Short mmCIF file of C-alpha atoms in Angstrom, two decimals:
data_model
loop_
_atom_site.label_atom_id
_atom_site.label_comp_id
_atom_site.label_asym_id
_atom_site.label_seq_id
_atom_site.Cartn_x
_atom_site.Cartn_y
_atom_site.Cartn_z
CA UNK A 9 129.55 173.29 95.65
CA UNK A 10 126.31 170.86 96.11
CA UNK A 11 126.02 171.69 91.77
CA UNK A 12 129.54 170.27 91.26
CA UNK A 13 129.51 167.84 92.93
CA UNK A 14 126.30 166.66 91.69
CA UNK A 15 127.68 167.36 88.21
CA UNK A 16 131.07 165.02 89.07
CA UNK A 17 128.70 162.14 89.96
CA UNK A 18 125.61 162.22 87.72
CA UNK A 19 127.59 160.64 84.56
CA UNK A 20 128.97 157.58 86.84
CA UNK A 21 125.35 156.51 88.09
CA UNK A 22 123.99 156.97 84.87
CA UNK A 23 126.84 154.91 83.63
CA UNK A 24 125.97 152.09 86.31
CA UNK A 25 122.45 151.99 85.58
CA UNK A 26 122.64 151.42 82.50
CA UNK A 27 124.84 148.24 83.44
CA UNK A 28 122.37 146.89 85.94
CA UNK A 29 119.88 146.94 83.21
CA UNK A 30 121.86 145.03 81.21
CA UNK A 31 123.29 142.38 83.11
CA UNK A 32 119.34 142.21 84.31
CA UNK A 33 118.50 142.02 80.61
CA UNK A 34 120.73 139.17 80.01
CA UNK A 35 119.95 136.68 83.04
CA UNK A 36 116.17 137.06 81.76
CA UNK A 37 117.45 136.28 78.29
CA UNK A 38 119.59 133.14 79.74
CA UNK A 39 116.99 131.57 81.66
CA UNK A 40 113.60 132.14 80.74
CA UNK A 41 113.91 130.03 78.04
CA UNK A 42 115.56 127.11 79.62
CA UNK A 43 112.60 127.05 82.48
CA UNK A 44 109.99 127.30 80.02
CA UNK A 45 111.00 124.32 78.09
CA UNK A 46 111.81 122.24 81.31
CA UNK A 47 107.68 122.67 82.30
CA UNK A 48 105.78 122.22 78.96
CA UNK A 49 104.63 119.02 78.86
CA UNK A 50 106.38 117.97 75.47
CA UNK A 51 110.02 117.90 77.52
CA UNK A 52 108.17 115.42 80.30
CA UNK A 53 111.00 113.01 79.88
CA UNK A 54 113.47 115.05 78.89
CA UNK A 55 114.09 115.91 82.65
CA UNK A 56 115.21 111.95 83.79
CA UNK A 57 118.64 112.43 85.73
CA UNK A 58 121.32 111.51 82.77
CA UNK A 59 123.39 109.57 85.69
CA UNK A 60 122.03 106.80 87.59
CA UNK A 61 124.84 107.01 90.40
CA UNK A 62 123.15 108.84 93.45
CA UNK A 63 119.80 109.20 91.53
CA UNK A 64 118.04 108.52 94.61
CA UNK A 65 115.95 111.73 94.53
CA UNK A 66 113.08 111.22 92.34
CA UNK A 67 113.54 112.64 88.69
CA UNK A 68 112.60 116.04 87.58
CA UNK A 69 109.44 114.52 86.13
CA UNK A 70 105.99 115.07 86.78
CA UNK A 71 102.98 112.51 86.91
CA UNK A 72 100.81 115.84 86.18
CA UNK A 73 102.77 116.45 82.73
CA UNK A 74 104.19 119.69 83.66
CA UNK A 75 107.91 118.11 84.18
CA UNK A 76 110.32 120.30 86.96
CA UNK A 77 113.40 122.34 86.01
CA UNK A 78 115.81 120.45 84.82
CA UNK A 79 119.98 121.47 84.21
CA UNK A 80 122.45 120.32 81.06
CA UNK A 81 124.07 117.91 83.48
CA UNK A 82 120.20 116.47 84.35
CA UNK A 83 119.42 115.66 80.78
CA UNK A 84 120.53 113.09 77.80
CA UNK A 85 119.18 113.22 74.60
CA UNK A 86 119.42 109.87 73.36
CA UNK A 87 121.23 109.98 69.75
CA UNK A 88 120.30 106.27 68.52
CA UNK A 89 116.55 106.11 67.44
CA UNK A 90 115.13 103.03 69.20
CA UNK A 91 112.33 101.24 68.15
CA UNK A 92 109.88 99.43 69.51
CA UNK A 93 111.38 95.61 68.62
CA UNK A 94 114.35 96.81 71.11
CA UNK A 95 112.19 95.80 74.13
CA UNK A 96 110.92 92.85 75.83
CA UNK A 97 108.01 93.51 77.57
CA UNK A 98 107.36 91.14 79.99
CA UNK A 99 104.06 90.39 81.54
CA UNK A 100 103.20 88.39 84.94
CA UNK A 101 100.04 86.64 85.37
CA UNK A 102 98.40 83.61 86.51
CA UNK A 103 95.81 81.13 84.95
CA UNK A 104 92.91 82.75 87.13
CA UNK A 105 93.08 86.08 85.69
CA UNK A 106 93.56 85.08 81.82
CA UNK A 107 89.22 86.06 81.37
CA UNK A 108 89.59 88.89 83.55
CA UNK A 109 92.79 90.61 84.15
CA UNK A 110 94.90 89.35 80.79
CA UNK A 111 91.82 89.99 78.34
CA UNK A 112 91.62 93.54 79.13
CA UNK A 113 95.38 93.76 78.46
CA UNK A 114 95.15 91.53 74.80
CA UNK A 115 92.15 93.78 73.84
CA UNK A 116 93.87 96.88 74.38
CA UNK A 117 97.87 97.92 74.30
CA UNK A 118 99.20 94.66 73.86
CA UNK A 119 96.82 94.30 70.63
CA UNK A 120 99.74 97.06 69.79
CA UNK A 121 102.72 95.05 70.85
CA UNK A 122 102.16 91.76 70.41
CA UNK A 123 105.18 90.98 68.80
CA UNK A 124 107.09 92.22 71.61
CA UNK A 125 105.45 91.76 74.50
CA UNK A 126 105.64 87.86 76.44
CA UNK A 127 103.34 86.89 78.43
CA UNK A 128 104.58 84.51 81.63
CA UNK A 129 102.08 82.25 83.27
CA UNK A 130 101.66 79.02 85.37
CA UNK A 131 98.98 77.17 83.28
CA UNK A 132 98.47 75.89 79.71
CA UNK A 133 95.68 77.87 77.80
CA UNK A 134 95.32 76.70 74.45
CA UNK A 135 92.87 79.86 73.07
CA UNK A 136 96.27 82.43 73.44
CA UNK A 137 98.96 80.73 71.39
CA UNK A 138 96.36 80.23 69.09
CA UNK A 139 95.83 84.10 67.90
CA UNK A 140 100.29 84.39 67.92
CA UNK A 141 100.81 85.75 71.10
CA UNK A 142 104.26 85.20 72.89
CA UNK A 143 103.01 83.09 75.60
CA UNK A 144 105.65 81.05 78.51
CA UNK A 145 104.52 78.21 80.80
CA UNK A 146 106.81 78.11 83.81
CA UNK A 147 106.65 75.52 86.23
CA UNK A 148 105.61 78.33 88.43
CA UNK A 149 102.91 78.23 91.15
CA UNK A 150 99.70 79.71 90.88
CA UNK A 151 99.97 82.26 94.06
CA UNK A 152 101.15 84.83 95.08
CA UNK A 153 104.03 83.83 97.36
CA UNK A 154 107.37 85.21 97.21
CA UNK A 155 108.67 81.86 95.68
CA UNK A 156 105.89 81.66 92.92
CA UNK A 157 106.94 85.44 92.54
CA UNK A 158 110.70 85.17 92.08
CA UNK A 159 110.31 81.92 90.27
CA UNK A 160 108.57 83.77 86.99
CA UNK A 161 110.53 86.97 87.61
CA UNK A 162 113.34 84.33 87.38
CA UNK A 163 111.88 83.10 83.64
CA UNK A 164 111.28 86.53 82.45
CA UNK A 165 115.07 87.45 83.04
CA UNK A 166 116.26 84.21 81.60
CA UNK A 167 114.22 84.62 78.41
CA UNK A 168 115.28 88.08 77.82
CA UNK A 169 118.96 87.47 78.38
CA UNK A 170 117.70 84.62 75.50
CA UNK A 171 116.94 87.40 73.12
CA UNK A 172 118.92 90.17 71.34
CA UNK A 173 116.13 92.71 72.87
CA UNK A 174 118.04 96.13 74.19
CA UNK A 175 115.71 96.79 77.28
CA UNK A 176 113.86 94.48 80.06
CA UNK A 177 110.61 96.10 81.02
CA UNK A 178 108.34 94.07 83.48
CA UNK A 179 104.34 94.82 83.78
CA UNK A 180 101.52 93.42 85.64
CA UNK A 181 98.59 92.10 84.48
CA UNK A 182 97.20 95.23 85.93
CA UNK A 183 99.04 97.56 84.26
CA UNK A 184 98.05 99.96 80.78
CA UNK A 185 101.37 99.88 79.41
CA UNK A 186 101.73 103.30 76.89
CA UNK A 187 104.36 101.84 74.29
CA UNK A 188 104.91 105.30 73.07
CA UNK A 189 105.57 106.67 76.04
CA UNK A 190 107.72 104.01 77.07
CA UNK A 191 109.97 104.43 73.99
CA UNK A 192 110.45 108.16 74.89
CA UNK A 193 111.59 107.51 78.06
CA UNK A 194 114.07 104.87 77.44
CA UNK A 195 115.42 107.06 74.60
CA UNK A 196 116.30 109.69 76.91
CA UNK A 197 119.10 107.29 78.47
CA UNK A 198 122.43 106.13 76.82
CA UNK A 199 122.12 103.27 75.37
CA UNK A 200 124.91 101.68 76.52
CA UNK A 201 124.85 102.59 80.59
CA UNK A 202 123.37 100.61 83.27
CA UNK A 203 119.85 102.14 83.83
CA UNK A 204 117.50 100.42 86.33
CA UNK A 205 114.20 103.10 86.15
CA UNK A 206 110.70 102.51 87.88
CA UNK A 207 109.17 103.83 90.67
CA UNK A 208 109.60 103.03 94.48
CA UNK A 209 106.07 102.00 96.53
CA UNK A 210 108.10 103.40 99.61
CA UNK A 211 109.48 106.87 100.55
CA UNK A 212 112.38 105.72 102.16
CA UNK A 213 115.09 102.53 100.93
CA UNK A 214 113.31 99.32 102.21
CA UNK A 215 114.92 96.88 105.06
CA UNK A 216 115.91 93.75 104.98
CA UNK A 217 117.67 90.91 106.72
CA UNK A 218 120.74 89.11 104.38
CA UNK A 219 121.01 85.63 105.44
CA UNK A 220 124.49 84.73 105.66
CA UNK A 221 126.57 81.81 105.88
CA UNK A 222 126.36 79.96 109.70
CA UNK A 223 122.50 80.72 109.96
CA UNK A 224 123.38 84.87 110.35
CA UNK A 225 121.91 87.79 109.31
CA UNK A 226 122.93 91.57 108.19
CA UNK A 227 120.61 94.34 108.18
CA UNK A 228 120.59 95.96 104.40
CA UNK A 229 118.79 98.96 103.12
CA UNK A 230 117.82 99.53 99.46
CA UNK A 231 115.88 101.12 96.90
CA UNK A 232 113.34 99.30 94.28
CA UNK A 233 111.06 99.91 92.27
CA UNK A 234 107.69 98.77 92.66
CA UNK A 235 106.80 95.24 90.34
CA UNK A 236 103.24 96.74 90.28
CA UNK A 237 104.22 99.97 88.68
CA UNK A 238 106.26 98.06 86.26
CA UNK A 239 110.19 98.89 85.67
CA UNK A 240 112.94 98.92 82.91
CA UNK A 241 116.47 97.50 82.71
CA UNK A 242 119.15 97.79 80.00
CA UNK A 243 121.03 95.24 79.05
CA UNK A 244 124.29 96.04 80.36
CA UNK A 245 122.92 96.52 83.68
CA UNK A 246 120.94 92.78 83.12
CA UNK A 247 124.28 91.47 81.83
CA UNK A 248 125.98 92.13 84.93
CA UNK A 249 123.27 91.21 87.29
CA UNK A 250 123.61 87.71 85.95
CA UNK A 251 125.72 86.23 88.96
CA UNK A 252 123.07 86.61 90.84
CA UNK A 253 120.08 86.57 88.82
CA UNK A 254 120.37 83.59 86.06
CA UNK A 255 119.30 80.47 86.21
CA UNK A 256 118.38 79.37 89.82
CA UNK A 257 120.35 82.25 91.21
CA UNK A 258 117.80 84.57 91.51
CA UNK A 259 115.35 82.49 93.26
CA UNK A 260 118.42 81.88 95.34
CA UNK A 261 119.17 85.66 95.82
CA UNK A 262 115.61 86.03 96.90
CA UNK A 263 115.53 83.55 99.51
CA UNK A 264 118.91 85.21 100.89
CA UNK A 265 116.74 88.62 101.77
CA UNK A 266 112.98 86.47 101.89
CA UNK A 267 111.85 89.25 100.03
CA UNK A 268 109.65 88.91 96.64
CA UNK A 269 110.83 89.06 93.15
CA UNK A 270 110.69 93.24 93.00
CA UNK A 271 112.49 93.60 96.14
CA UNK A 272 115.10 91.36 94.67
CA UNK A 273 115.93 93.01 91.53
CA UNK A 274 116.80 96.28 93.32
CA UNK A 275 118.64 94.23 96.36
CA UNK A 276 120.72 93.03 93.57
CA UNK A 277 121.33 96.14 91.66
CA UNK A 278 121.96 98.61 94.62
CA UNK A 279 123.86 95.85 97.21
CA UNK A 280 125.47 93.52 94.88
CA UNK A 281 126.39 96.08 91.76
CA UNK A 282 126.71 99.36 93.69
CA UNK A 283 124.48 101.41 91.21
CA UNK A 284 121.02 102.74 91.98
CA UNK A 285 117.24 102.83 90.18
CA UNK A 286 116.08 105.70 88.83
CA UNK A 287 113.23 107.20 90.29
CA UNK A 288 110.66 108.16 87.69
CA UNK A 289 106.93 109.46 88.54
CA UNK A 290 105.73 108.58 85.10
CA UNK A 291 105.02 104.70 86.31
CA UNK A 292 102.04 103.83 88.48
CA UNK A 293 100.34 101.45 90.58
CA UNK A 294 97.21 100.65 92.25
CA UNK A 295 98.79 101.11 95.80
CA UNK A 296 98.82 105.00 95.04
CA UNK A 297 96.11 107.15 94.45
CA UNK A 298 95.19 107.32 90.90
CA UNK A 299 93.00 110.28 90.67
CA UNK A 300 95.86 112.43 91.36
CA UNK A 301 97.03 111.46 87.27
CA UNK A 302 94.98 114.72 85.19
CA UNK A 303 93.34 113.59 82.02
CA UNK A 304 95.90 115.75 79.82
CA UNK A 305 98.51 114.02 81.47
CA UNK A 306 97.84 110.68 80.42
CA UNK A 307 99.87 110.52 77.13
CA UNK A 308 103.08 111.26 78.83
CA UNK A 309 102.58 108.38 81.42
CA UNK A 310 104.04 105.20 80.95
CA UNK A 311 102.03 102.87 82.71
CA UNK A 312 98.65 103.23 84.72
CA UNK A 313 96.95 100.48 86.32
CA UNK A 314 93.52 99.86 88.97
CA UNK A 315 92.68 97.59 92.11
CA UNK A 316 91.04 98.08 95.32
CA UNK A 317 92.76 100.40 97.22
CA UNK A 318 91.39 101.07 101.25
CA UNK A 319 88.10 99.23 100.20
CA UNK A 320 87.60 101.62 97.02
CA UNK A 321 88.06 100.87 93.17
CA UNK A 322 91.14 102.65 92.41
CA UNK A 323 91.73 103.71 88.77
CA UNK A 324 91.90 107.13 86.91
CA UNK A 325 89.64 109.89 86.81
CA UNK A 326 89.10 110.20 82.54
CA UNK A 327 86.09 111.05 80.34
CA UNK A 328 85.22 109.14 77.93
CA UNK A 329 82.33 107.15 75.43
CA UNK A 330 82.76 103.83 78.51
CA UNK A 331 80.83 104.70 82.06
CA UNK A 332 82.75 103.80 84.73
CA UNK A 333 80.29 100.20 84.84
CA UNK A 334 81.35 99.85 81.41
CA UNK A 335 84.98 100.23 82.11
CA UNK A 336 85.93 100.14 85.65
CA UNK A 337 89.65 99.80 85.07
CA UNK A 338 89.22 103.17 82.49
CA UNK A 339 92.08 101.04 80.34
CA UNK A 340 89.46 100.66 77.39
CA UNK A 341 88.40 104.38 77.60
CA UNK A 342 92.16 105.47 77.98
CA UNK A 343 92.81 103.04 75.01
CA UNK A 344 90.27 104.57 72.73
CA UNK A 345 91.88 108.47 73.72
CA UNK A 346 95.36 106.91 72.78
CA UNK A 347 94.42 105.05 69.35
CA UNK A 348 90.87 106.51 68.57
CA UNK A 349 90.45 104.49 65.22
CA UNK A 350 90.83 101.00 67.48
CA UNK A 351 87.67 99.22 65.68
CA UNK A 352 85.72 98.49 68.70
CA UNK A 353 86.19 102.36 69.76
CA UNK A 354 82.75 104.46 69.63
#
């Protein structure tokens, strides 16, 4: 009896065995690949969220260069070839730090982008113009206020709505900006959406306090990204911005919140537009903790920068042929790993 009935039953578990084995077999076939790809370091950007509508998780991107998993819906591969002349880089410094801070940036990437790249400060300096760089005198002041802030944020917008440029990117004059990088990343998004990408300074949306008409006030809560970290906007996003931005608006917008010029941009583009930044790891300032960036990582990153942070220099932890008294801000020794044949390179 046991025999027959182990003879009856044999061929059906066999028979579903052999199935689990090969629905098993074909899950491992599906995915392995796809999670593989998502964490080599070549597909960094590929992982930016394709929609910016409730992109207020950060990106499946990593600062290390080993990018997260990432779905078809997450990623956008970009289908017009952009080039370098689509941007305007804008840079924002002031007459005190054109030997210190704005050398350092001429003798490194913007020796690279110089055509491109416009530099916005409050003084005359006859020496810059002089060797063709894009330099603009506002009528700016020379601290660090949040009027002197919004006033040249204010002249950067206006000149690139000037120009047929594709993309807005803003840097300090303490940021390495990687122009390769940065062209891999905005190619990732279409180029025709409104993309606002950088990376927020906070963990949570920042308050403020809208001043409103009869001396009143409305709490607000918002997302930006970080003016020290640097951040990108398209066109069509800037375009519709402008009510609020051109001109004397956006010095006007910023007085509304009496927040800086930063703060502004993303008050703007989250309150006033309804849209949202994308979060993106792959920008940095000197108000996070730079050693945490890996040496390998560094050509994937799309800006770096150094300062005193909690009464310690700040900067990345790289080898290289400069000490760290040679080249405290590491931008020359990341400069010569990026573009080893620069002349002044050992």
């Amino acid at each position: 009896m046991f025999k027959k009935f182990i003879c009856r039953r044999l061929p059906l578990l066999i028979f579903t065995f052999f199935i689990i084995l090969y629905v098993d077999f074909q899950l491992r076939t599906i995915w392995l690949p796809k999670l593989s790809a998502a964490h080599h370091p070549s597909h960094v950007q590929r992982s930016v969220r394709r929609k910016t509508r409730g992109a207020q998780n950060p990106a499946n991107i990593s600062s290390s260069g080993s990018g997260g998993p990432a779905t078809s819906k997450d990623v956008y591969d970009s289908q017009v070839k952009m080039k370098l002349d689509d941007i305007f880089i804008a840079v924002k410094t002031t007459g005190r730090f054109h030997r210190t801070r704005l050398k350092l940036l001429l003798e490194t990437w913007i020796s690279r982008t110089k055509a491109h790249t416009f530099i916005f400060t409050d003084v005359e300096d006859v020496e810059l113009p002089s060797v063709g760089h894009n330099v603009v005198v506002t009528s700016c002041q020379s601290d660090h206020s949040q009027q002197a802030l919004s006033c040249k944020m204010s002249a950067e917008y206006d000149h690139f709505m000037a120009s047929d440029k594709r993309w807005f990117c803003h840097v300090d004059d303490d940021n390495y900006l990687n122009p390769e990088a940065l062209l891999l990343l905005l190619s990732t998004f279409p180029q025709d959406s409104d993309i606002y990408v950088g990376k927020a300074s906070l963990d949570k949306p920042i308050t403020a306090h809208e001043l409103l008409d009869g001396n009143e006030t409305r709490e607000v809560q918002f997302w930006f990204a970080t003016g020290g970290a640097g951040f990108c906007l398209s066109r069509p996003l800037a375009e519709k911005m402008a009510p609020w931005a051109s001109s004397s608006r956006f010095e006007q917008t910023s007085a509304k919140i009496r927040l800086p010029d930063d703060c502004t941009v993303g008050f703007i583009v989250e309150r006033r537009l309804g849209l949202f930044m994308v979060h993106c790891p792959l920008f940095h300032s000197h108000l996070e903790n730079l050693l945490l960036i890996s040496q390998k990582s560094i050509p994937h990153q799309v800006t770096l920068s150094y300062g005193m942070f909690e009464n310690k220099m700040n900067s990345i932890e790289v080898k290289g042929s400069f000490s760290k008294e040679e080249d405290p801000s590491r931008f020359r020794t990341v400069h010569c790993i990026l573009y080893p044949l620069t002349s002044w390179c050992p």
